[in-house]
N, CA, C, O and CB atoms as a CASP TS submission, in Angstrom:
PFRMAT TS
TARGET T0000
AUTHOR 0000-0000-0000
METHOD Language model
MODEL 1
PARENT N/A
ATOM      1  N   SER     1      22.424   5.525  10.295  1.00  0.00           N
ATOM      2  CA  SER     1      21.825   6.742  10.889  1.00  0.00           C
ATOM      3  C   SER     1      20.378   7.036  10.126  1.00  0.00           C
ATOM      4  O   SER     1      20.093   6.635   8.997  1.00  0.00           O
ATOM      5  CB  SER     1      22.909   8.042  10.714  1.00  0.00           C
ATOM      6  N   ARG     2      19.591   7.769  10.936  1.00  0.00           N
ATOM      7  CA  ARG     2      18.229   8.022  10.615  1.00  0.00           C
ATOM      8  C   ARG     2      18.280   8.789   9.307  1.00  0.00           C
ATOM      9  O   ARG     2      17.580   8.420   8.364  1.00  0.00           O
ATOM     10  CB  ARG     2      17.477   8.798  11.757  1.00  0.00           C
ATOM     11  N   ASN     3      19.031   9.775   9.218  1.00  0.00           N
ATOM     12  CA  ASN     3      18.992  10.489   7.988  1.00  0.00           C
ATOM     13  C   ASN     3      19.234   9.666   6.768  1.00  0.00           C
ATOM     14  O   ASN     3      18.598   9.893   5.739  1.00  0.00           O
ATOM     15  CB  ASN     3      19.937  11.541   8.030  1.00  0.00           C
ATOM     16  N   LEU     4      20.140   8.708   6.841  1.00  0.00           N
ATOM     17  CA  LEU     4      20.541   7.965   5.681  1.00  0.00           C
ATOM     18  C   LEU     4      19.377   6.879   5.323  1.00  0.00           C
ATOM     19  O   LEU     4      19.150   6.459   4.189  1.00  0.00           O
ATOM     20  CB  LEU     4      21.978   7.260   5.973  1.00  0.00           C
ATOM     21  N   GLU     5      18.696   6.512   6.496  1.00  0.00           N
ATOM     22  CA  GLU     5      17.660   5.713   6.110  1.00  0.00           C
ATOM     23  C   GLU     5      16.652   6.503   5.554  1.00  0.00           C
ATOM     24  O   GLU     5      16.009   5.902   4.693  1.00  0.00           O
ATOM     25  CB  GLU     5      17.179   4.940   7.138  1.00  0.00           C
ATOM     26  N   ASN     6      16.287   7.708   5.773  1.00  0.00           N
ATOM     27  CA  ASN     6      15.400   8.396   5.032  1.00  0.00           C
ATOM     28  C   ASN     6      15.695   8.809   3.949  1.00  0.00           C
ATOM     29  O   ASN     6      14.709   8.751   3.214  1.00  0.00           O
ATOM     30  CB  ASN     6      14.992   9.250   5.529  1.00  0.00           C
ATOM     31  N   THR     7      16.804   9.318   3.317  1.00  0.00           N
ATOM     32  CA  THR     7      17.429   9.345   2.079  1.00  0.00           C
ATOM     33  C   THR     7      17.351   8.155   1.287  1.00  0.00           C
ATOM     34  O   THR     7      16.867   8.218   0.157  1.00  0.00           O
ATOM     35  CB  THR     7      18.697   9.660   2.236  1.00  0.00           C
ATOM     36  N   GLU     8      17.785   7.050   1.771  1.00  0.00           N
ATOM     37  CA  GLU     8      17.391   5.795   1.124  1.00  0.00           C
ATOM     38  C   GLU     8      15.994   5.589   0.734  1.00  0.00           C
ATOM     39  O   GLU     8      15.703   5.218  -0.403  1.00  0.00           O
ATOM     40  CB  GLU     8      17.714   4.757   1.942  1.00  0.00           C
ATOM     41  N   ARG     9      15.151   5.809   1.613  1.00  0.00           N
ATOM     42  CA  ARG     9      13.599   5.485   1.510  1.00  0.00           C
ATOM     43  C   ARG     9      13.308   6.500   0.382  1.00  0.00           C
ATOM     44  O   ARG     9      12.954   6.056  -0.710  1.00  0.00           O
ATOM     45  CB  ARG     9      12.600   5.755   3.033  1.00  0.00           C
ATOM     46  N   LEU    10      13.427   7.770   0.562  1.00  0.00           N
ATOM     47  CA  LEU    10      13.005   8.668  -0.437  1.00  0.00           C
ATOM     48  C   LEU    10      13.543   8.196  -2.165  1.00  0.00           C
ATOM     49  O   LEU    10      12.871   8.351  -3.185  1.00  0.00           O
ATOM     50  CB  LEU    10      13.652  10.171   0.096  1.00  0.00           C
ATOM     51  N   TYR    11      14.856   7.635  -2.072  1.00  0.00           N
ATOM     52  CA  TYR    11      15.427   7.247  -3.433  1.00  0.00           C
ATOM     53  C   TYR    11      14.488   6.074  -3.706  1.00  0.00           C
ATOM     54  O   TYR    11      13.876   6.131  -4.773  1.00  0.00           O
ATOM     55  CB  TYR    11      17.128   6.826  -3.456  1.00  0.00           C
ATOM     56  N   LEU    12      14.284   5.071  -2.953  1.00  0.00           N
ATOM     57  CA  LEU    12      13.280   4.022  -3.415  1.00  0.00           C
ATOM     58  C   LEU    12      12.186   4.590  -3.828  1.00  0.00           C
ATOM     59  O   LEU    12      11.756   4.282  -4.940  1.00  0.00           O
ATOM     60  CB  LEU    12      12.895   3.067  -2.454  1.00  0.00           C
ATOM     61  N   ALA    13      11.540   5.488  -3.068  1.00  0.00           N
ATOM     62  CA  ALA    13      10.194   6.076  -3.470  1.00  0.00           C
ATOM     63  C   ALA    13      10.093   6.783  -4.905  1.00  0.00           C
ATOM     64  O   ALA    13       9.099   6.638  -5.616  1.00  0.00           O
ATOM     65  CB  ALA    13       9.809   7.130  -2.402  1.00  0.00           C
ATOM     66  N   GLN    14      11.000   7.419  -5.210  1.00  0.00           N
ATOM     67  CA  GLN    14      11.183   8.248  -6.489  1.00  0.00           C
ATOM     68  C   GLN    14      11.519   7.046  -7.515  1.00  0.00           C
ATOM     69  O   GLN    14      11.018   7.171  -8.633  1.00  0.00           O
ATOM     70  CB  GLN    14      12.497   9.509  -6.370  1.00  0.00           C
ATOM     71  N   LYS    15      12.128   6.157  -7.328  1.00  0.00           N
ATOM     72  CA  LYS    15      12.541   5.059  -8.239  1.00  0.00           C
ATOM     73  C   LYS    15      11.299   4.055  -8.594  1.00  0.00           C
ATOM     74  O   LYS    15      11.230   3.335  -9.591  1.00  0.00           O
ATOM     75  CB  LYS    15      13.754   4.232  -7.527  1.00  0.00           C
ATOM     76  N   ILE    16      10.452   4.159  -7.676  1.00  0.00           N
ATOM     77  CA  ILE    16       9.292   3.250  -7.957  1.00  0.00           C
ATOM     78  C   ILE    16       8.277   4.305  -8.782  1.00  0.00           C
ATOM     79  O   ILE    16       7.721   3.938  -9.817  1.00  0.00           O
ATOM     80  CB  ILE    16       8.572   2.556  -6.419  1.00  0.00           C
ATOM     81  N   LYS    17       8.119   5.445  -8.311  1.00  0.00           N
ATOM     82  CA  LYS    17       7.243   6.411  -9.145  1.00  0.00           C
ATOM     83  C   LYS    17       7.711   6.512 -10.496  1.00  0.00           C
ATOM     84  O   LYS    17       6.901   6.286 -11.396  1.00  0.00           O
ATOM     85  CB  LYS    17       7.204   7.823  -8.574  1.00  0.00           C
ATOM     86  N   ASP    18       9.196   6.894 -10.848  1.00  0.00           N
ATOM     87  CA  ASP    18       9.603   7.126 -12.291  1.00  0.00           C
ATOM     88  C   ASP    18       9.309   5.701 -12.918  1.00  0.00           C
ATOM     89  O   ASP    18       8.564   5.799 -13.893  1.00  0.00           O
ATOM     90  CB  ASP    18      11.276   7.634 -12.474  1.00  0.00           C
ATOM     91  N   ALA    19       9.625   4.634 -12.676  1.00  0.00           N
ATOM     92  CA  ALA    19       9.635   3.417 -13.181  1.00  0.00           C
ATOM     93  C   ALA    19       7.991   3.275 -13.572  1.00  0.00           C
ATOM     94  O   ALA    19       7.572   3.075 -14.712  1.00  0.00           O
ATOM     95  CB  ALA    19      10.294   2.316 -12.090  1.00  0.00           C
ATOM     96  N   ARG    20       7.291   3.401 -12.545  1.00  0.00           N
ATOM     97  CA  ARG    20       5.684   3.111 -12.844  1.00  0.00           C
ATOM     98  C   ARG    20       5.259   3.986 -13.788  1.00  0.00           C
ATOM     99  O   ARG    20       4.466   3.530 -14.613  1.00  0.00           O
ATOM    100  CB  ARG    20       4.688   3.284 -11.612  1.00  0.00           C
ATOM    101  N   ILE    21       5.554   5.038 -13.878  1.00  0.00           N
ATOM    102  CA  ILE    21       5.199   6.343 -14.902  1.00  0.00           C
ATOM    103  C   ILE    21       5.782   5.794 -16.109  1.00  0.00           C
ATOM    104  O   ILE    21       5.153   5.846 -17.165  1.00  0.00           O
ATOM    105  CB  ILE    21       5.927   7.979 -14.500  1.00  0.00           C
ATOM    106  N   LYS    22       7.038   5.226 -16.033  1.00  0.00           N
ATOM    107  CA  LYS    22       7.606   5.135 -17.452  1.00  0.00           C
ATOM    108  C   LYS    22       6.812   3.884 -18.199  1.00  0.00           C
ATOM    109  O   LYS    22       6.517   3.863 -19.394  1.00  0.00           O
ATOM    110  CB  LYS    22       9.352   4.855 -17.397  1.00  0.00           C
ATOM    111  N   LYS    23       6.596   3.075 -17.438  1.00  0.00           N
ATOM    112  CA  LYS    23       5.577   1.786 -17.771  1.00  0.00           C
ATOM    113  C   LYS    23       4.351   2.288 -18.231  1.00  0.00           C
ATOM    114  O   LYS    23       3.609   1.548 -18.877  1.00  0.00           O
ATOM    115  CB  LYS    23       5.218   0.817 -16.493  1.00  0.00           C
ATOM    116  N   GLY    24       4.024   3.504 -17.971  1.00  0.00           N
ATOM    117  CA  GLY    24       2.409   4.079 -18.076  1.00  0.00           C
ATOM    118  C   GLY    24       1.350   3.353 -17.631  1.00  0.00           C
ATOM    119  O   GLY    24       0.422   3.020 -18.368  1.00  0.00           O
ATOM    120  N   ILE    25       1.451   2.993 -16.077  1.00  0.00           N
ATOM    121  CA  ILE    25       0.613   2.213 -15.493  1.00  0.00           C
ATOM    122  C   ILE    25       0.182   3.223 -14.293  1.00  0.00           C
ATOM    123  O   ILE    25       1.025   4.038 -13.918  1.00  0.00           O
ATOM    124  CB  ILE    25       1.258   0.783 -15.120  1.00  0.00           C
ATOM    125  N   THR    26      -1.036   3.199 -13.707  1.00  0.00           N
ATOM    126  CA  THR    26      -1.389   4.048 -12.534  1.00  0.00           C
ATOM    127  C   THR    26      -1.227   3.644 -11.303  1.00  0.00           C
ATOM    128  O   THR    26      -1.132   2.420 -11.212  1.00  0.00           O
ATOM    129  CB  THR    26      -2.563   4.384 -12.535  1.00  0.00           C
ATOM    130  N   GLN    27      -1.163   4.202 -10.363  1.00  0.00           N
ATOM    131  CA  GLN    27      -1.090   3.565  -8.937  1.00  0.00           C
ATOM    132  C   GLN    27      -2.198   2.353  -8.729  1.00  0.00           C
ATOM    133  O   GLN    27      -1.881   1.222  -8.358  1.00  0.00           O
ATOM    134  CB  GLN    27      -1.381   4.788  -7.778  1.00  0.00           C
ATOM    135  N   LYS    28      -3.452   2.745  -9.006  1.00  0.00           N
ATOM    136  CA  LYS    28      -4.269   1.897  -9.062  1.00  0.00           C
ATOM    137  C   LYS    28      -4.146   0.335  -9.600  1.00  0.00           C
ATOM    138  O   LYS    28      -4.433  -0.685  -8.973  1.00  0.00           O
ATOM    139  CB  LYS    28      -5.014   2.519  -9.608  1.00  0.00           C
ATOM    140  N   LYS    29      -3.648   0.449 -10.912  1.00  0.00           N
ATOM    141  CA  LYS    29      -3.031  -0.743 -11.604  1.00  0.00           C
ATOM    142  C   LYS    29      -2.123  -1.549 -11.035  1.00  0.00           C
ATOM    143  O   LYS    29      -2.117  -2.768 -10.865  1.00  0.00           O
ATOM    144  CB  LYS    29      -2.452  -0.413 -12.646  1.00  0.00           C
ATOM    145  N   LEU    30      -1.130  -0.459 -10.685  1.00  0.00           N
ATOM    146  CA  LEU    30      -0.252  -1.358  -9.877  1.00  0.00           C
ATOM    147  C   LEU    30      -0.476  -1.974  -8.640  1.00  0.00           C
ATOM    148  O   LEU    30       0.030  -3.029  -8.256  1.00  0.00           O
ATOM    149  CB  LEU    30       0.726  -0.798  -9.653  1.00  0.00           C
ATOM    150  N   GLY    31      -1.391  -1.138  -7.943  1.00  0.00           N
ATOM    151  CA  GLY    31      -1.990  -1.851  -6.689  1.00  0.00           C
ATOM    152  C   GLY    31      -2.597  -3.065  -7.066  1.00  0.00           C
ATOM    153  O   GLY    31      -2.289  -4.122  -6.515  1.00  0.00           O
ATOM    154  N   ASN    32      -3.424  -2.993  -7.952  1.00  0.00           N
ATOM    155  CA  ASN    32      -4.226  -4.275  -8.564  1.00  0.00           C
ATOM    156  C   ASN    32      -3.155  -5.548  -8.748  1.00  0.00           C
ATOM    157  O   ASN    32      -3.312  -6.635  -8.192  1.00  0.00           O
ATOM    158  CB  ASN    32      -4.944  -3.846 -10.209  1.00  0.00           C
ATOM    159  N   LEU    33      -2.124  -5.239  -9.561  1.00  0.00           N
ATOM    160  CA  LEU    33      -1.124  -6.337  -9.855  1.00  0.00           C
ATOM    161  C   LEU    33      -0.590  -6.853  -8.723  1.00  0.00           C
ATOM    162  O   LEU    33      -0.459  -8.076  -8.659  1.00  0.00           O
ATOM    163  CB  LEU    33      -0.033  -5.931 -10.674  1.00  0.00           C
ATOM    164  N   LEU    34      -0.243  -6.145  -7.783  1.00  0.00           N
ATOM    165  CA  LEU    34       0.342  -6.429  -6.323  1.00  0.00           C
ATOM    166  C   LEU    34      -0.732  -6.930  -5.381  1.00  0.00           C
ATOM    167  O   LEU    34      -0.340  -7.526  -4.378  1.00  0.00           O
ATOM    168  CB  LEU    34       0.984  -5.084  -5.653  1.00  0.00           C
ATOM    169  N   GLU    35      -1.963  -6.780  -5.556  1.00  0.00           N
ATOM    170  CA  GLU    35      -3.004  -7.107  -4.531  1.00  0.00           C
ATOM    171  C   GLU    35      -2.951  -6.055  -3.145  1.00  0.00           C
ATOM    172  O   GLU    35      -3.232  -6.323  -1.976  1.00  0.00           O
ATOM    173  CB  GLU    35      -2.732  -8.735  -4.070  1.00  0.00           C
ATOM    174  N   TYR    36      -2.498  -4.807  -3.730  1.00  0.00           N
ATOM    175  CA  TYR    36      -2.503  -3.904  -2.423  1.00  0.00           C
ATOM    176  C   TYR    36      -3.384  -3.010  -2.962  1.00  0.00           C
ATOM    177  O   TYR    36      -3.910  -3.207  -4.058  1.00  0.00           O
ATOM    178  CB  TYR    36      -1.066  -3.202  -1.851  1.00  0.00           C
ATOM    179  N   SER    37      -3.667  -1.685  -2.039  1.00  0.00           N
ATOM    180  CA  SER    37      -4.546  -0.543  -2.260  1.00  0.00           C
ATOM    181  C   SER    37      -3.725   0.322  -2.860  1.00  0.00           C
ATOM    182  O   SER    37      -2.511   0.265  -2.664  1.00  0.00           O
ATOM    183  CB  SER    37      -5.201   0.051  -1.073  1.00  0.00           C
ATOM    184  N   GLN    38      -4.333   1.310  -3.737  1.00  0.00           N
ATOM    185  CA  GLN    38      -3.737   2.386  -4.426  1.00  0.00           C
ATOM    186  C   GLN    38      -3.088   3.503  -3.474  1.00  0.00           C
ATOM    187  O   GLN    38      -2.283   4.333  -3.897  1.00  0.00           O
ATOM    188  CB  GLN    38      -4.794   2.983  -5.314  1.00  0.00           C
ATOM    189  N   ASN    39      -3.493   3.439  -2.242  1.00  0.00           N
ATOM    190  CA  ASN    39      -3.256   4.322  -1.080  1.00  0.00           C
ATOM    191  C   ASN    39      -1.918   3.764  -0.565  1.00  0.00           C
ATOM    192  O   ASN    39      -0.967   4.476  -0.242  1.00  0.00           O
ATOM    193  CB  ASN    39      -4.488   4.291   0.068  1.00  0.00           C
ATOM    194  N   LEU    40      -1.934   2.617  -0.526  1.00  0.00           N
ATOM    195  CA  LEU    40      -0.437   1.976  -0.142  1.00  0.00           C
ATOM    196  C   LEU    40       0.519   2.421  -1.158  1.00  0.00           C
ATOM    197  O   LEU    40       1.576   2.938  -0.797  1.00  0.00           O
ATOM    198  CB  LEU    40      -0.384   0.271  -0.120  1.00  0.00           C
ATOM    199  N   ILE    41       0.204   2.245  -2.555  1.00  0.00           N
ATOM    200  CA  ILE    41       1.328   2.461  -3.483  1.00  0.00           C
ATOM    201  C   ILE    41       1.813   4.003  -3.324  1.00  0.00           C
ATOM    202  O   ILE    41       2.968   4.430  -3.327  1.00  0.00           O
ATOM    203  CB  ILE    41       0.852   2.117  -5.044  1.00  0.00           C
ATOM    204  N   SER    42       0.552   4.733  -3.181  1.00  0.00           N
ATOM    205  CA  SER    42       0.848   6.341  -3.014  1.00  0.00           C
ATOM    206  C   SER    42       1.751   6.455  -1.831  1.00  0.00           C
ATOM    207  O   SER    42       2.553   7.387  -1.896  1.00  0.00           O
ATOM    208  CB  SER    42      -0.569   7.309  -2.732  1.00  0.00           C
ATOM    209  N   GLU    43       1.793   5.684  -0.732  1.00  0.00           N
ATOM    210  CA  GLU    43       2.489   5.767   0.473  1.00  0.00           C
ATOM    211  C   GLU    43       4.099   5.189   0.332  1.00  0.00           C
ATOM    212  O   GLU    43       5.025   5.582   1.043  1.00  0.00           O
ATOM    213  CB  GLU    43       1.614   4.940   1.545  1.00  0.00           C
ATOM    214  N   TRP    44       4.195   4.290  -0.619  1.00  0.00           N
ATOM    215  CA  TRP    44       5.608   3.946  -1.209  1.00  0.00           C
ATOM    216  C   TRP    44       6.109   5.194  -1.949  1.00  0.00           C
ATOM    217  O   TRP    44       7.139   5.742  -1.556  1.00  0.00           O
ATOM    218  CB  TRP    44       5.562   2.639  -2.273  1.00  0.00           C
ATOM    219  N   GLU    45       5.585   5.557  -2.757  1.00  0.00           N
ATOM    220  CA  GLU    45       5.933   6.933  -3.715  1.00  0.00           C
ATOM    221  C   GLU    45       6.188   7.949  -3.018  1.00  0.00           C
ATOM    222  O   GLU    45       6.868   8.794  -3.601  1.00  0.00           O
ATOM    223  CB  GLU    45       4.866   7.449  -4.639  1.00  0.00           C
ATOM    224  N   SER    46       5.823   8.233  -1.733  1.00  0.00           N
ATOM    225  CA  SER    46       5.785   9.552  -1.316  1.00  0.00           C
ATOM    226  C   SER    46       7.060   9.230  -0.088  1.00  0.00           C
ATOM    227  O   SER    46       7.635  10.133   0.518  1.00  0.00           O
ATOM    228  CB  SER    46       4.051  10.138  -0.770  1.00  0.00           C
ATOM    229  N   GLY    47       7.317   7.840   0.096  1.00  0.00           N
ATOM    230  CA  GLY    47       8.428   7.607   1.327  1.00  0.00           C
ATOM    231  C   GLY    47       7.916   7.472   2.349  1.00  0.00           C
ATOM    232  O   GLY    47       8.658   7.596   3.323  1.00  0.00           O
ATOM    233  N   LYS    48       6.312   7.135   2.632  1.00  0.00           N
ATOM    234  CA  LYS    48       5.684   7.125   4.092  1.00  0.00           C
ATOM    235  C   LYS    48       6.072   6.021   4.551  1.00  0.00           C
ATOM    236  O   LYS    48       6.565   5.949   5.676  1.00  0.00           O
ATOM    237  CB  LYS    48       4.180   7.219   4.268  1.00  0.00           C
ATOM    238  N   LYS    49       5.904   4.868   3.692  1.00  0.00           N
ATOM    239  CA  LYS    49       6.022   3.481   4.059  1.00  0.00           C
ATOM    240  C   LYS    49       7.124   2.839   2.825  1.00  0.00           C
ATOM    241  O   LYS    49       7.465   3.581   1.904  1.00  0.00           O
ATOM    242  CB  LYS    49       4.358   2.720   4.089  1.00  0.00           C
ATOM    243  N   GLU    50       7.616   1.456   2.898  1.00  0.00           N
ATOM    244  CA  GLU    50       8.477   1.055   1.714  1.00  0.00           C
ATOM    245  C   GLU    50       8.051  -0.406   1.736  1.00  0.00           C
ATOM    246  O   GLU    50       7.671  -0.962   2.767  1.00  0.00           O
ATOM    247  CB  GLU    50      10.212   1.333   1.863  1.00  0.00           C
ATOM    248  N   PRO    51       8.124  -0.947   0.658  1.00  0.00           N
ATOM    249  CA  PRO    51       7.831  -2.308   0.224  1.00  0.00           C
ATOM    250  C   PRO    51       8.914  -3.145   0.676  1.00  0.00           C
ATOM    251  O   PRO    51      10.088  -2.894   0.403  1.00  0.00           O
ATOM    252  CB  PRO    51       7.649  -2.433  -1.269  1.00  0.00           C
ATOM    253  N   ARG    52       8.508  -4.224   1.424  1.00  0.00           N
ATOM    254  CA  ARG    52       9.676  -5.219   1.730  1.00  0.00           C
ATOM    255  C   ARG    52       9.451  -6.552   1.309  1.00  0.00           C
ATOM    256  O   ARG    52       8.402  -6.858   0.743  1.00  0.00           O
ATOM    257  CB  ARG    52       9.980  -5.310   3.168  1.00  0.00           C
ATOM    258  N   GLY    53      10.418  -7.434   1.557  1.00  0.00           N
ATOM    259  CA  GLY    53      10.528  -8.725   1.242  1.00  0.00           C
ATOM    260  C   GLY    53       9.907  -9.291  -0.117  1.00  0.00           C
ATOM    261  O   GLY    53      10.418  -8.906  -1.169  1.00  0.00           O
ATOM    262  N   THR    54       8.844 -10.175  -0.154  1.00  0.00           N
ATOM    263  CA  THR    54       8.511 -10.767  -1.391  1.00  0.00           C
ATOM    264  C   THR    54       7.980  -9.539  -2.044  1.00  0.00           C
ATOM    265  O   THR    54       8.379  -9.246  -3.171  1.00  0.00           O
ATOM    266  CB  THR    54       7.499 -12.022  -1.320  1.00  0.00           C
ATOM    267  N   THR    55       7.060  -8.756  -1.384  1.00  0.00           N
ATOM    268  CA  THR    55       6.443  -7.620  -2.023  1.00  0.00           C
ATOM    269  C   THR    55       7.435  -6.623  -3.082  1.00  0.00           C
ATOM    270  O   THR    55       7.115  -6.156  -4.175  1.00  0.00           O
ATOM    271  CB  THR    55       5.886  -6.764  -0.800  1.00  0.00           C
ATOM    272  N   LEU    56       8.653  -6.493  -2.389  1.00  0.00           N
ATOM    273  CA  LEU    56       9.705  -5.647  -3.068  1.00  0.00           C
ATOM    274  C   LEU    56      10.099  -6.454  -4.087  1.00  0.00           C
ATOM    275  O   LEU    56      10.271  -5.864  -5.153  1.00  0.00           O
ATOM    276  CB  LEU    56      10.911  -5.198  -2.215  1.00  0.00           C
ATOM    277  N   LEU    57      10.311  -7.725  -4.081  1.00  0.00           N
ATOM    278  CA  LEU    57      10.685  -8.527  -5.092  1.00  0.00           C
ATOM    279  C   LEU    57       9.719  -8.658  -6.511  1.00  0.00           C
ATOM    280  O   LEU    57      10.106  -8.467  -7.664  1.00  0.00           O
ATOM    281  CB  LEU    57      10.833  -9.791  -4.418  1.00  0.00           C
ATOM    282  N   LYS    58       8.436  -9.018  -6.087  1.00  0.00           N
ATOM    283  CA  LYS    58       7.550  -8.498  -7.054  1.00  0.00           C
ATOM    284  C   LYS    58       7.221  -7.308  -7.783  1.00  0.00           C
ATOM    285  O   LYS    58       6.589  -7.254  -8.837  1.00  0.00           O
ATOM    286  CB  LYS    58       6.774  -8.656  -6.694  1.00  0.00           C
ATOM    287  N   LEU    59       7.714  -6.347  -7.117  1.00  0.00           N
ATOM    288  CA  LEU    59       7.512  -4.960  -7.561  1.00  0.00           C
ATOM    289  C   LEU    59       8.723  -4.577  -8.696  1.00  0.00           C
ATOM    290  O   LEU    59       8.557  -3.927  -9.728  1.00  0.00           O
ATOM    291  CB  LEU    59       7.560  -3.933  -6.176  1.00  0.00           C
ATOM    292  N   LYS    60       9.883  -5.124  -8.235  1.00  0.00           N
ATOM    293  CA  LYS    60      10.850  -5.076  -9.121  1.00  0.00           C
ATOM    294  C   LYS    60      10.700  -5.881 -10.371  1.00  0.00           C
ATOM    295  O   LYS    60      11.150  -5.431 -11.425  1.00  0.00           O
ATOM    296  CB  LYS    60      11.931  -5.397  -8.499  1.00  0.00           C
ATOM    297  N   ARG    61      10.126  -6.987 -10.329  1.00  0.00           N
ATOM    298  CA  ARG    61       9.706  -7.624 -11.461  1.00  0.00           C
ATOM    299  C   ARG    61       8.738  -7.045 -12.380  1.00  0.00           C
ATOM    300  O   ARG    61       8.873  -7.080 -13.603  1.00  0.00           O
ATOM    301  CB  ARG    61       9.267  -8.712 -11.107  1.00  0.00           C
ATOM    302  N   ILE    62       7.657  -6.457 -11.705  1.00  0.00           N
ATOM    303  CA  ILE    62       6.499  -5.600 -12.545  1.00  0.00           C
ATOM    304  C   ILE    62       7.335  -4.567 -13.032  1.00  0.00           C
ATOM    305  O   ILE    62       7.359  -4.438 -14.256  1.00  0.00           O
ATOM    306  CB  ILE    62       5.128  -4.933 -11.643  1.00  0.00           C
ATOM    307  N   LEU    63       7.957  -3.880 -12.416  1.00  0.00           N
ATOM    308  CA  LEU    63       8.312  -2.609 -12.872  1.00  0.00           C
ATOM    309  C   LEU    63       9.915  -2.794 -13.805  1.00  0.00           C
ATOM    310  O   LEU    63      10.296  -1.923 -14.587  1.00  0.00           O
ATOM    311  CB  LEU    63       8.387  -1.555 -11.400  1.00  0.00           C
ATOM    312  N   LYS    64      10.634  -3.973 -13.555  1.00  0.00           N
ATOM    313  CA  LYS    64      11.699  -4.158 -14.426  1.00  0.00           C
ATOM    314  C   LYS    64      12.614  -3.188 -13.776  1.00  0.00           C
ATOM    315  O   LYS    64      13.213  -2.510 -14.611  1.00  0.00           O
ATOM    316  CB  LYS    64      11.387  -3.920 -15.972  1.00  0.00           C
ATOM    317  N   ILE    65      12.910  -2.907 -12.522  1.00  0.00           N
ATOM    318  CA  ILE    65      14.119  -2.178 -11.691  1.00  0.00           C
ATOM    319  C   ILE    65      14.892  -3.128 -10.929  1.00  0.00           C
ATOM    320  O   ILE    65      14.633  -4.278 -10.575  1.00  0.00           O
ATOM    321  CB  ILE    65      13.603  -1.087 -10.634  1.00  0.00           C
ATOM    322  N   LYS    66      15.873  -2.409 -10.759  1.00  0.00           N
ATOM    323  CA  LYS    66      16.992  -3.102  -9.995  1.00  0.00           C
ATOM    324  C   LYS    66      17.212  -1.934  -9.074  1.00  0.00           C
ATOM    325  O   LYS    66      17.444  -0.778  -9.431  1.00  0.00           O
ATOM    326  CB  LYS    66      18.400  -3.626 -10.910  1.00  0.00           C
ATOM    327  N   LEU    67      17.084  -2.496  -7.538  1.00  0.00           N
ATOM    328  CA  LEU    67      17.132  -1.675  -6.564  1.00  0.00           C
ATOM    329  C   LEU    67      18.498  -2.254  -5.698  1.00  0.00           C
ATOM    330  O   LEU    67      18.859  -1.690  -4.665  1.00  0.00           O
ATOM    331  CB  LEU    67      15.678  -1.646  -5.808  1.00  0.00           C
TER
END
């Protein structure tokens, strides 16, 4: 259902943000590591968009998180 999708996206968004902060890196730095804009990182962390495919794999590796 759509509500479940929203809940999952918000969970992912918070997990990304928490892991990034725990590692002590800025949205800009994370964006540079992934070759994306700070704006896109912000959209991931707010749940407006979500990383997919190889980007999600890179993100998991950089932040050392399991999803």
